[in-house]
């Protein structure tokens, strides 16, 4: 199935056009390493993905095993879809930062120096500074979530909860988009995240809230966002 094609015109759109073509036709360029344990010949694909000559064959195989040979999506007028064209490294940071915005009150309540250092070590320095300095100003509507508490003996669980919160927001934004788009987005991210991104969840946020949160957070995660969203 071929989705409505966007007309790309002008020099400014060349980069976007190239990204859309890569997204559709070259999954070997961007598939996350975690997927190779779950797909046929994954180890071989992983070892050959840096080979320029092998790239077309690897992508053809990936499209086949994902049942995407006839599933294409070239409709990228929406900003939220353009975000998915960014590098995997950027997209992987998004759920963490979205979840931080939703749970920043809990993070800022940590007063003891040892607690603050533990959060910084767990979230990463940049993410922690975002939580205490910027997140509260980014989005007015926050979830009233009683589960958002920190077990200081198992602080990694709080990070996982934050990431899950972010994935749920992304699931609301992307959940009803075409298979051709969603399946390609999934493989840019850790394989364990697919079950959360493809699952319908009940949030206190509307779809528009989730969209606004995604877009605003993306602009914080990637300060060079203009090349995709302008």
mmCIF file of N, CA and C in Angstrom, residues 7-88:
data_model
loop_
_atom_site.group_PDB
_atom_site.id
_atom_site.type_symbol
_atom_site.label_atom_id
_atom_site.label_comp_id
_atom_site.label_asym_id
_atom_site.label_seq_id
_atom_site.Cartn_x
_atom_site.Cartn_y
_atom_site.Cartn_z
ATOM 1 N N UNK A 7 4.596 16.133 -2.177
ATOM 2 C CA UNK A 7 5.386 16.693 -3.267
ATOM 3 C C UNK A 7 6.551 17.467 -2.672
ATOM 4 N N UNK A 8 7.772 17.049 -2.971
ATOM 5 C CA UNK A 8 8.962 17.721 -2.477
ATOM 6 C C UNK A 8 9.488 18.619 -3.590
ATOM 7 N N UNK A 9 9.602 19.890 -3.311
ATOM 8 C CA UNK A 9 10.108 20.806 -4.324
ATOM 9 C C UNK A 9 11.025 21.818 -3.675
ATOM 10 N N UNK A 10 12.030 22.237 -4.423
ATOM 11 C CA UNK A 10 12.943 23.242 -3.901
ATOM 12 C C UNK A 10 14.123 22.625 -3.185
ATOM 13 N N UNK A 11 15.218 23.340 -3.176
ATOM 14 C CA UNK A 11 16.462 22.848 -2.585
ATOM 15 C C UNK A 11 16.323 22.556 -1.102
ATOM 16 N N UNK A 12 15.500 23.339 -0.397
ATOM 17 C CA UNK A 12 15.354 23.175 1.054
ATOM 18 C C UNK A 12 14.754 21.828 1.418
ATOM 19 N N UNK A 13 14.051 21.212 0.469
ATOM 20 C CA UNK A 13 13.386 19.951 0.761
ATOM 21 C C UNK A 13 14.200 18.724 0.356
ATOM 22 N N UNK A 14 15.389 18.943 -0.225
ATOM 23 C CA UNK A 14 16.192 17.808 -0.668
ATOM 24 C C UNK A 14 16.559 16.883 0.487
ATOM 25 N N UNK A 15 16.956 17.465 1.608
ATOM 26 C CA UNK A 15 17.345 16.665 2.767
ATOM 27 C C UNK A 15 16.162 15.858 3.290
ATOM 28 N N UNK A 16 14.996 16.485 3.366
ATOM 29 C CA UNK A 16 13.794 15.788 3.818
ATOM 30 C C UNK A 16 13.445 14.651 2.868
ATOM 31 N N UNK A 17 13.521 14.912 1.577
ATOM 32 C CA UNK A 17 13.230 13.882 0.580
ATOM 33 C C UNK A 17 14.151 12.680 0.761
ATOM 34 N N UNK A 18 15.443 12.949 0.950
ATOM 35 C CA UNK A 18 16.404 11.858 1.130
ATOM 36 C C UNK A 18 16.091 11.037 2.379
ATOM 37 N N UNK A 19 15.683 11.724 3.440
ATOM 38 C CA UNK A 19 15.347 11.023 4.679
ATOM 39 C C UNK A 19 14.108 10.147 4.503
ATOM 40 N N UNK A 20 13.132 10.643 3.769
ATOM 41 C CA UNK A 20 11.908 9.867 3.533
ATOM 42 C C UNK A 20 12.215 8.628 2.692
ATOM 43 N N UNK A 21 13.053 8.794 1.676
ATOM 44 C CA UNK A 21 13.434 7.651 0.840
ATOM 45 C C UNK A 21 14.187 6.614 1.663
ATOM 46 N N UNK A 22 15.127 7.072 2.477
ATOM 47 C CA UNK A 22 15.883 6.155 3.339
ATOM 48 C C UNK A 22 14.959 5.432 4.309
ATOM 49 N N UNK A 23 14.037 6.172 4.902
ATOM 50 C CA UNK A 23 13.087 5.597 5.857
ATOM 51 C C UNK A 23 12.285 4.473 5.217
ATOM 52 N N UNK A 24 11.874 4.671 3.975
ATOM 53 C CA UNK A 24 11.049 3.682 3.294
ATOM 54 C C UNK A 24 11.850 2.515 2.730
ATOM 55 N N UNK A 25 12.986 2.809 2.129
ATOM 56 C CA UNK A 25 13.675 1.807 1.314
ATOM 57 C C UNK A 25 14.938 1.219 1.921
ATOM 58 N N UNK A 26 15.482 1.826 2.966
ATOM 59 C CA UNK A 26 16.795 1.405 3.471
ATOM 60 C C UNK A 26 16.792 1.103 4.966
ATOM 61 N N UNK A 27 15.962 0.175 5.428
ATOM 62 C CA UNK A 27 15.922 -0.112 6.867
ATOM 63 C C UNK A 27 17.246 -0.610 7.429
ATOM 64 N N UNK A 28 18.095 -1.184 6.589
ATOM 65 C CA UNK A 28 19.402 -1.644 7.072
ATOM 66 C C UNK A 28 20.252 -0.484 7.566
ATOM 67 N N UNK A 29 19.937 0.723 7.104
ATOM 68 C CA UNK A 29 20.686 1.909 7.529
ATOM 69 C C UNK A 29 20.386 2.295 8.969
ATOM 70 N N UNK A 30 19.191 1.954 9.457
ATOM 71 C CA UNK A 30 18.785 2.525 10.743
ATOM 72 C C UNK A 30 18.222 1.525 11.756
ATOM 73 N N UNK A 31 18.076 0.275 11.413
ATOM 74 C CA UNK A 31 17.498 -0.687 12.351
ATOM 75 C C UNK A 31 18.349 -0.779 13.618
ATOM 76 N N UNK A 32 17.704 -0.814 14.764
ATOM 77 C CA UNK A 32 18.407 -0.866 16.047
ATOM 78 C C UNK A 32 19.015 -2.256 16.261
ATOM 79 N N UNK A 33 20.204 -2.279 16.842
ATOM 80 C CA UNK A 33 20.945 -3.530 17.031
ATOM 81 C C UNK A 33 20.142 -4.600 17.782
ATOM 82 N N UNK A 34 19.280 -4.174 18.687
ATOM 83 C CA UNK A 34 18.544 -5.143 19.510
ATOM 84 C C UNK A 34 17.623 -6.038 18.685
ATOM 85 N N UNK A 35 17.290 -5.614 17.480
ATOM 86 C CA UNK A 35 16.379 -6.404 16.637
ATOM 87 C C UNK A 35 17.055 -7.630 16.039
ATOM 88 N N UNK A 36 18.374 -7.608 15.950
ATOM 89 C CA UNK A 36 19.061 -8.686 15.237
ATOM 90 C C UNK A 36 18.944 -10.042 15.931
ATOM 91 N N UNK A 37 18.645 -10.049 17.216
ATOM 92 C CA UNK A 37 18.451 -11.310 17.933
ATOM 93 C C UNK A 37 17.069 -11.909 17.667
ATOM 94 N N UNK A 38 16.219 -11.137 17.006
ATOM 95 C CA UNK A 38 14.826 -11.558 16.848
ATOM 96 C C UNK A 38 14.411 -11.732 15.389
ATOM 97 N N UNK A 39 15.344 -11.550 14.460
ATOM 98 C CA UNK A 39 14.991 -11.675 13.047
ATOM 99 C C UNK A 39 15.892 -12.699 12.362
ATOM 100 N N UNK A 40 15.395 -13.246 11.270
ATOM 101 C CA UNK A 40 16.141 -14.256 10.516
ATOM 102 C C UNK A 40 17.448 -13.674 9.979
ATOM 103 N N UNK A 41 18.534 -14.403 10.174
ATOM 104 C CA UNK A 41 19.868 -13.991 9.732
ATOM 105 C C UNK A 41 20.308 -12.666 10.354
ATOM 106 N N UNK A 42 19.794 -12.397 11.549
ATOM 107 C CA UNK A 42 20.101 -11.125 12.195
ATOM 108 C C UNK A 42 21.579 -10.905 12.427
ATOM 109 N N UNK A 43 22.282 -11.946 12.860
ATOM 110 C CA UNK A 43 23.717 -11.812 13.126
ATOM 111 C C UNK A 43 24.475 -11.484 11.847
ATOM 112 N N UNK A 44 24.087 -12.119 10.754
ATOM 113 C CA UNK A 44 24.733 -11.858 9.467
ATOM 114 C C UNK A 44 24.462 -10.428 9.008
ATOM 115 N N UNK A 45 23.223 -9.987 9.142
ATOM 116 C CA UNK A 45 22.867 -8.617 8.751
ATOM 117 C C UNK A 45 23.666 -7.611 9.563
ATOM 118 N N UNK A 46 23.799 -7.876 10.857
ATOM 119 C CA UNK A 46 24.553 -6.976 11.727
ATOM 120 C C UNK A 46 26.006 -6.865 11.285
ATOM 121 N N UNK A 47 26.587 -7.982 10.875
ATOM 122 C CA UNK A 47 28.001 -7.979 10.479
ATOM 123 C C UNK A 47 28.235 -7.320 9.125
ATOM 124 N N UNK A 48 27.185 -7.274 8.293
ATOM 125 C CA UNK A 48 27.342 -6.737 6.935
ATOM 126 C C UNK A 48 26.778 -5.333 6.754
ATOM 127 N N UNK A 49 26.146 -4.780 7.774
ATOM 128 C CA UNK A 49 25.403 -3.531 7.574
ATOM 129 C C UNK A 49 26.300 -2.350 7.214
ATOM 130 N N UNK A 50 27.590 -2.423 7.518
ATOM 131 C CA UNK A 50 28.504 -1.338 7.158
ATOM 132 C C UNK A 50 29.061 -1.489 5.751
ATOM 133 N N UNK A 51 28.699 -2.564 5.086
ATOM 134 C CA UNK A 51 29.158 -2.790 3.720
ATOM 135 C C UNK A 51 28.229 -2.085 2.737
ATOM 136 N N UNK A 52 28.776 -1.130 1.998
ATOM 137 C CA UNK A 52 27.966 -0.371 1.038
ATOM 138 C C UNK A 52 27.352 -1.290 -0.018
ATOM 139 N N UNK A 53 28.131 -2.270 -0.472
ATOM 140 C CA UNK A 53 27.646 -3.172 -1.517
ATOM 141 C C UNK A 53 26.507 -4.060 -1.024
ATOM 142 N N UNK A 54 26.529 -4.388 0.263
ATOM 143 C CA UNK A 54 25.515 -5.303 0.804
ATOM 144 C C UNK A 54 24.223 -4.598 1.203
ATOM 145 N N UNK A 55 24.273 -3.293 1.377
ATOM 146 C CA UNK A 55 23.129 -2.546 1.902
ATOM 147 C C UNK A 55 21.814 -2.815 1.169
ATOM 148 N N UNK A 56 21.777 -2.744 -0.157
ATOM 149 C CA UNK A 56 20.487 -2.960 -0.850
ATOM 150 C C UNK A 56 19.895 -4.340 -0.584
ATOM 151 N N UNK A 57 20.744 -5.366 -0.524
ATOM 152 C CA UNK A 57 20.267 -6.732 -0.300
ATOM 153 C C UNK A 57 19.769 -6.909 1.133
ATOM 154 N N UNK A 58 20.474 -6.292 2.085
ATOM 155 C CA UNK A 58 20.055 -6.372 3.481
ATOM 156 C C UNK A 58 18.709 -5.684 3.676
ATOM 157 N N UNK A 59 18.552 -4.521 3.072
ATOM 158 C CA UNK A 59 17.289 -3.792 3.197
ATOM 159 C C UNK A 59 16.147 -4.559 2.548
ATOM 160 N N UNK A 60 16.428 -5.164 1.403
ATOM 161 C CA UNK A 60 15.398 -5.964 0.725
ATOM 162 C C UNK A 60 14.958 -7.124 1.613
ATOM 163 N N UNK A 61 15.911 -7.771 2.268
ATOM 164 C CA UNK A 61 15.587 -8.885 3.165
ATOM 165 C C UNK A 61 14.769 -8.400 4.361
ATOM 166 N N UNK A 62 15.165 -7.276 4.941
ATOM 167 C CA UNK A 62 14.442 -6.741 6.097
ATOM 168 C C UNK A 62 13.009 -6.371 5.731
ATOM 169 N N UNK A 63 12.838 -5.740 4.586
ATOM 170 C CA UNK A 63 11.488 -5.381 4.148
ATOM 171 C C UNK A 63 10.630 -6.632 3.959
ATOM 172 N N UNK A 64 11.256 -7.706 3.494
ATOM 173 C CA UNK A 64 10.516 -8.954 3.268
ATOM 174 C C UNK A 64 10.085 -9.592 4.585
ATOM 175 N N UNK A 65 11.003 -9.716 5.542
ATOM 176 C CA UNK A 65 10.642 -10.399 6.790
ATOM 177 C C UNK A 65 9.712 -9.549 7.654
ATOM 178 N N UNK A 66 9.679 -8.242 7.396
ATOM 179 C CA UNK A 66 8.758 -7.365 8.113
ATOM 180 C C UNK A 66 7.445 -7.170 7.354
ATOM 181 N N UNK A 67 7.330 -7.851 6.204
ATOM 182 C CA UNK A 67 6.125 -7.759 5.348
ATOM 183 C C UNK A 67 5.844 -6.320 4.929
ATOM 184 N N UNK A 68 6.900 -5.635 4.527
ATOM 185 C CA UNK A 68 6.764 -4.234 4.130
ATOM 186 C C UNK A 68 7.143 -3.998 2.667
ATOM 187 N N UNK A 69 7.287 -5.079 1.878
ATOM 188 C CA UNK A 69 7.724 -4.883 0.489
ATOM 189 C C UNK A 69 6.768 -4.004 -0.302
ATOM 190 N N UNK A 70 5.477 -4.082 0.040
ATOM 191 C CA UNK A 70 4.479 -3.296 -0.692
ATOM 192 C C UNK A 70 3.838 -2.227 0.189
ATOM 193 N N UNK A 71 4.452 -1.978 1.324
ATOM 194 C CA UNK A 71 3.922 -0.986 2.264
ATOM 195 C C UNK A 71 4.863 0.216 2.297
ATOM 196 N N UNK A 72 4.410 1.331 1.754
ATOM 197 C CA UNK A 72 5.237 2.536 1.685
ATOM 198 C C UNK A 72 4.468 3.724 2.253
ATOM 199 N N UNK A 73 5.197 4.683 2.740
ATOM 200 C CA UNK A 73 4.552 5.894 3.270
ATOM 201 C C UNK A 73 5.427 7.096 2.945
ATOM 202 N N UNK A 74 4.924 7.941 2.045
ATOM 203 C CA UNK A 74 5.660 9.145 1.653
ATOM 204 C C UNK A 74 4.933 10.419 2.077
ATOM 205 N N UNK A 75 3.939 10.281 2.924
ATOM 206 C CA UNK A 75 3.170 11.447 3.386
ATOM 207 C C UNK A 75 3.777 11.963 4.689
ATOM 208 N N UNK A 76 4.555 13.010 4.583
ATOM 209 C CA UNK A 76 5.255 13.537 5.755
ATOM 210 C C UNK A 76 5.000 15.032 5.952
ATOM 211 N N UNK A 77 3.745 15.433 5.724
ATOM 212 C CA UNK A 77 3.395 16.820 6.004
ATOM 213 C C UNK A 77 3.353 17.089 7.506
ATOM 214 N N UNK A 78 2.968 16.090 8.305
ATOM 215 C CA UNK A 78 2.799 16.260 9.745
ATOM 216 C C UNK A 78 4.147 16.312 10.449
ATOM 217 N N UNK A 79 4.278 17.252 11.368
ATOM 218 C CA UNK A 79 5.549 17.411 12.078
ATOM 219 C C UNK A 79 5.891 16.184 12.910
ATOM 220 N N UNK A 80 4.878 15.545 13.503
ATOM 221 C CA UNK A 80 5.157 14.380 14.335
ATOM 222 C C UNK A 80 5.721 13.219 13.519
ATOM 223 N N UNK A 81 5.339 13.131 12.246
ATOM 224 C CA UNK A 81 5.901 12.090 11.396
ATOM 225 C C UNK A 81 7.324 12.444 10.988
ATOM 226 N N UNK A 82 7.584 13.707 10.788
ATOM 227 C CA UNK A 82 8.943 14.121 10.430
ATOM 228 C C UNK A 82 9.928 13.860 11.567
ATOM 229 N N UNK A 83 9.453 13.972 12.790
ATOM 230 C CA UNK A 83 10.313 13.670 13.937
ATOM 231 C C UNK A 83 10.862 12.249 13.825
ATOM 232 N N UNK A 84 10.045 11.326 13.340
ATOM 233 C CA UNK A 84 10.458 9.924 13.222
ATOM 234 C C UNK A 84 11.573 9.722 12.206
ATOM 235 N N UNK A 85 11.841 10.720 11.384
ATOM 236 C CA UNK A 85 12.916 10.621 10.399
ATOM 237 C C UNK A 85 14.280 10.917 11.001
ATOM 238 N N UNK A 86 14.309 11.428 12.210
ATOM 239 C CA UNK A 86 15.582 11.790 12.833
ATOM 240 C C UNK A 86 16.383 10.537 13.183
ATOM 241 N N UNK A 87 17.626 10.747 13.584
ATOM 242 C CA UNK A 87 18.505 9.629 13.915
ATOM 243 C C UNK A 87 17.974 8.854 15.115
ATOM 244 N N UNK A 88 18.264 7.571 15.141
ATOM 245 C CA UNK A 88 17.808 6.721 16.243
ATOM 246 C C UNK A 88 18.297 7.225 17.588
#
